[in-house]
CSV table of C-alpha atoms in Angstrom, one decimal:
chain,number,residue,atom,x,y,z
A,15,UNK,CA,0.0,0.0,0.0
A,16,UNK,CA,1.5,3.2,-1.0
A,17,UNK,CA,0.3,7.2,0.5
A,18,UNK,CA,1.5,10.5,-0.3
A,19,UNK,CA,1.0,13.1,2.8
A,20,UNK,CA,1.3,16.9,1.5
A,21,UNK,CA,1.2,19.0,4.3
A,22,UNK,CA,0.4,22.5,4.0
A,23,UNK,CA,1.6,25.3,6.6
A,24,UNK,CA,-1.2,27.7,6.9
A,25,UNK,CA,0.1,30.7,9.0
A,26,UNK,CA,0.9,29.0,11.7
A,27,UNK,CA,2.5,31.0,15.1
A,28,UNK,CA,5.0,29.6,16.1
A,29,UNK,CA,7.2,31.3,19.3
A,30,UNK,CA,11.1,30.3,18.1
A,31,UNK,CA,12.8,33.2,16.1
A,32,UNK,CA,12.8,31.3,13.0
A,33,UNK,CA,9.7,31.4,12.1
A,34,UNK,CA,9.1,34.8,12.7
A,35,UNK,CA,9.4,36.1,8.9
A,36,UNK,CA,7.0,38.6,9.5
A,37,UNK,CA,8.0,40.3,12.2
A,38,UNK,CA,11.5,42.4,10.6
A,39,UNK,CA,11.5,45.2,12.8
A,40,UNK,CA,10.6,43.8,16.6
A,41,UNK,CA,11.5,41.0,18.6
A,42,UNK,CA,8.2,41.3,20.3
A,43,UNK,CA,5.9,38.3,20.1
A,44,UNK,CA,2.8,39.8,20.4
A,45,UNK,CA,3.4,42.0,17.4
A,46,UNK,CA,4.3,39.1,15.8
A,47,UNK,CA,0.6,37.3,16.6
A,48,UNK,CA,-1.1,40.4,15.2
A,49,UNK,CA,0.7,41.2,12.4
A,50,UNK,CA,0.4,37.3,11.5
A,51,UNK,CA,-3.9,37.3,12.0
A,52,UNK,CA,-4.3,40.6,10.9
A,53,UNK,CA,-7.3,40.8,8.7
A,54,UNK,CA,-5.4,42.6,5.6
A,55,UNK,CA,-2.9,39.6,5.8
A,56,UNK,CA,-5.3,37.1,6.7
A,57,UNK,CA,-8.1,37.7,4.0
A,58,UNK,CA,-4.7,37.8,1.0
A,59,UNK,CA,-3.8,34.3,2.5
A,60,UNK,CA,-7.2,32.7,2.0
A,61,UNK,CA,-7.5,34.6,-1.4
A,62,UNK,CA,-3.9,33.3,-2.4
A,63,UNK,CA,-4.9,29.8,-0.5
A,64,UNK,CA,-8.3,29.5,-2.7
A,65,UNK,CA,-7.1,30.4,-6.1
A,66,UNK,CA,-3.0,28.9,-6.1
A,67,UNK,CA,-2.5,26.2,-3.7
A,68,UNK,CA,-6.0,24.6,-3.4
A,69,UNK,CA,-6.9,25.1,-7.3
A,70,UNK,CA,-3.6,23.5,-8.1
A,71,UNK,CA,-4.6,20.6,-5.7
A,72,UNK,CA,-7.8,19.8,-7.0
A,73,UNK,CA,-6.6,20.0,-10.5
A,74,UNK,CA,-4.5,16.9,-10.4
A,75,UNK,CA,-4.6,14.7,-13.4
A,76,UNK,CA,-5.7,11.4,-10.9
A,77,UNK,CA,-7.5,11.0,-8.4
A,78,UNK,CA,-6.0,11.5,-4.9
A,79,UNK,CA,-7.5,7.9,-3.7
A,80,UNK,CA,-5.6,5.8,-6.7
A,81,UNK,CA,-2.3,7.1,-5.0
A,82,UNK,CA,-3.4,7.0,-1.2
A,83,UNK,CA,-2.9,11.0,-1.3
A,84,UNK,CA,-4.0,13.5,1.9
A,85,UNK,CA,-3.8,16.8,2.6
A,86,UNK,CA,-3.1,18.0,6.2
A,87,UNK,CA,-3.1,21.8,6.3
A,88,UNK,CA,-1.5,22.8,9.8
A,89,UNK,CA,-3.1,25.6,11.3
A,90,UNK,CA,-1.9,27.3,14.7
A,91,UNK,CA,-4.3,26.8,17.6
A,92,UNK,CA,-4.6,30.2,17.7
A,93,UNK,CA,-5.7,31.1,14.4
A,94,UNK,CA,-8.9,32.8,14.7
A,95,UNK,CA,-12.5,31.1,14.5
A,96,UNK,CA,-13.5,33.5,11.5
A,97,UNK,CA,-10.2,32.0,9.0
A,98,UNK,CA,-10.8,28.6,10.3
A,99,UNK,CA,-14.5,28.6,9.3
A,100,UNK,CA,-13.6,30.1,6.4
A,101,UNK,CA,-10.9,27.8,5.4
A,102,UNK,CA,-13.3,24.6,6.6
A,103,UNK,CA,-15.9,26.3,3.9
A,104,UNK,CA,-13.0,26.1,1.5
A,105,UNK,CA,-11.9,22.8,1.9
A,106,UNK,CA,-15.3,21.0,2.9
A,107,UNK,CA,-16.2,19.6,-0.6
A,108,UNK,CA,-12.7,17.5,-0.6
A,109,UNK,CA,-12.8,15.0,1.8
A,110,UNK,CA,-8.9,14.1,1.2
A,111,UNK,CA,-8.2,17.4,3.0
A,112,UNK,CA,-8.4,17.9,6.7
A,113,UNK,CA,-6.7,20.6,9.1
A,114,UNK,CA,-5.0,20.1,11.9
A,115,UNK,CA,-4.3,22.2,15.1
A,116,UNK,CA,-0.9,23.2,16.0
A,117,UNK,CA,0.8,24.8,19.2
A,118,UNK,CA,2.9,28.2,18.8
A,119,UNK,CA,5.9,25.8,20.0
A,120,UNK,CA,5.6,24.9,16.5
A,121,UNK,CA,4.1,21.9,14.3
A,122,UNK,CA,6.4,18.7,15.0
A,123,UNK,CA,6.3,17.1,11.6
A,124,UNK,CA,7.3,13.6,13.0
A,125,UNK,CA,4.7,13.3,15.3
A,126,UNK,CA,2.2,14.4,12.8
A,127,UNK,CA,3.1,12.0,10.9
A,128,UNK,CA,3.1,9.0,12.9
A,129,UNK,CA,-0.4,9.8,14.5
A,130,UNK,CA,-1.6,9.8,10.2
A,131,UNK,CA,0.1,6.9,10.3
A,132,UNK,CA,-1.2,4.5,13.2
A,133,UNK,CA,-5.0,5.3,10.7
A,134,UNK,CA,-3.4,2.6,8.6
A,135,UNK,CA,-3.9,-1.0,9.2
A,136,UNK,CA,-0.7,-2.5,7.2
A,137,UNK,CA,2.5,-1.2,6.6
A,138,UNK,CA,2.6,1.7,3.9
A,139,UNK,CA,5.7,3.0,1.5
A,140,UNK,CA,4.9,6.8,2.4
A,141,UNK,CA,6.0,10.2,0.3
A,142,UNK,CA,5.5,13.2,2.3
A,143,UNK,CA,5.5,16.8,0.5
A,144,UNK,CA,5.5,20.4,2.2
A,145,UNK,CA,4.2,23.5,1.5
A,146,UNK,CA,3.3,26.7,2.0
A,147,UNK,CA,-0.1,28.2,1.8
A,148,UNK,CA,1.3,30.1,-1.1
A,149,UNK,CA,2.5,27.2,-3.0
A,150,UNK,CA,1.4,25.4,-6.0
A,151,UNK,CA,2.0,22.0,-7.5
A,152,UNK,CA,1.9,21.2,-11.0
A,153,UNK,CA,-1.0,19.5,-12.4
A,154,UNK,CA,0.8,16.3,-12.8
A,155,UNK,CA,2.4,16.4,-9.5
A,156,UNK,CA,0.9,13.4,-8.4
A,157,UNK,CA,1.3,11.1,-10.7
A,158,UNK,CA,5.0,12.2,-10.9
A,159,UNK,CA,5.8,11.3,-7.3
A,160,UNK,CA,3.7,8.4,-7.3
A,161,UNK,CA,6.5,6.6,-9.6
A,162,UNK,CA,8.6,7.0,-6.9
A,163,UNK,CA,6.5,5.7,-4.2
A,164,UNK,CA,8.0,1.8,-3.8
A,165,UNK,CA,10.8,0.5,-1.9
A,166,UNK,CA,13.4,1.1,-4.4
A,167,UNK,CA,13.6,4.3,-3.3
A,168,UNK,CA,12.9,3.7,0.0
A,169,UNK,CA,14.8,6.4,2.2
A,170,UNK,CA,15.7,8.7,-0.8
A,171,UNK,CA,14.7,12.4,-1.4
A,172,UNK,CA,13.3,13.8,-4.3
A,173,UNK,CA,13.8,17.4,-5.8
A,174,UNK,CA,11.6,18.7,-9.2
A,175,UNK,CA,13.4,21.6,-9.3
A,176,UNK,CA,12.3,23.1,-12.3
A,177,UNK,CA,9.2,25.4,-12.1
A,178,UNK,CA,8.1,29.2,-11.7
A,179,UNK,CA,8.1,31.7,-8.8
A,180,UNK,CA,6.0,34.4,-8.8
A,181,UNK,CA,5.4,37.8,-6.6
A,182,UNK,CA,2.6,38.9,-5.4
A,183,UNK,CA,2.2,42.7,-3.8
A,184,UNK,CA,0.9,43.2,-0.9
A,185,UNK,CA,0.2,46.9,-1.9
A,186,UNK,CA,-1.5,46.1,-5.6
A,187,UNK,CA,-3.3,42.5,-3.9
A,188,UNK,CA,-1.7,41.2,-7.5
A,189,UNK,CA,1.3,38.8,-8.4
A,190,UNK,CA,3.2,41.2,-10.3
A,191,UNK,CA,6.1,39.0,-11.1
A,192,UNK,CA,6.2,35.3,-12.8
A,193,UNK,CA,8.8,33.9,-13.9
A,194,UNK,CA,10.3,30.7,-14.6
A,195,UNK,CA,12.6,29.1,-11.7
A,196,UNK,CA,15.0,26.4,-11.2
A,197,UNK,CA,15.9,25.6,-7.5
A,198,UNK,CA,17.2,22.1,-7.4
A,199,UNK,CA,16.7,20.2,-4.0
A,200,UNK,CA,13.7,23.0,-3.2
A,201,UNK,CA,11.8,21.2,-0.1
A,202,UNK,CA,8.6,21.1,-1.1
């Protein structure tokens, strides 16, 4: 039995430094928080959320059963009731996508994993993909990691380095660069 898990970090808090990309001109953490749920920022993440990632996820050329593929989109436990209805309203129809809760200490991937796991009643060869909320996949996405899926390349990475990047503006609410982009060993 084969899955793919692609999980999806959708503005999650998290309290260690790293994460902070927001937050350029403070070290404090509740600037961080509001800054990070603001409504401006929040309402371009669903809008970028609806119309990139999830369009490019339902637009696979198979079906997410024939290759045991889930989505888990991560959400901080703080997120605010009115962006997790909304993004329940969003992802409702597909029942291959489900959210789960995360603590601002941040979302640990492993155990994540293994609680999807232990759902499964025999052992599985498992691919796991990350992204952000901002991210897209290309249509075939799917069915391209799915070759890979079997023991012979149990333990190994794969990089599809070739794609596009594009730049949205905050300002304009528009991408106003696209471009094409080659990033070899890019973790998503």
């Amino acid at each position: 039995m084969k899955a793919i898990f692609i999980i999806i970090r959708f503005s999650i808090l998290q309290n260690s430094m790293k994460g902070w990309n927001l937050n350029t001109s403070s070290n404090d953490f509740e600037e961080y928080r509001d800054k990070l749920f603001s409504d401006e920022r929040m309402l371009d993440r669903l809008k970028l959320f609806e119309e990139i990632t999830l369009e490019s996820l339902i637009s696979q050329s198979i079906d997410y059963r024939s290759v045991g593929a889930k989505v888990l989109i991560l959400i901080s436990n703080e997120l605010p009731d009115k962006y997790v209805t909304n993004l329940d309203i969003l992802i409702k129809p597909y029942e291959w996508i489900e959210t789960i809760k995360v603590s601002s200490s941040g979302p640990n991937y492993q155990q994540i994993i293994l609680e999807q796991l232990a759902t499964y009643s025999e052992n599985i060869h498992l691919a796991t993909v990350r992204l952000d909320d901002d991210d897209a996949l290309p249509i075939n996405f799917l069915e391209s990691i799915d070759k890979y899926n079997n023991e012979c390349f149990k333990g190994l990475a794969l990089s599809f380095g070739d794609g596009y990047a594009a730049i949205y503006s905050n300002k304009l609410k528009k991408i106003e660069v696209f471009k094409k982009y080659y990033y070899p060993k890019v973790a998503i």
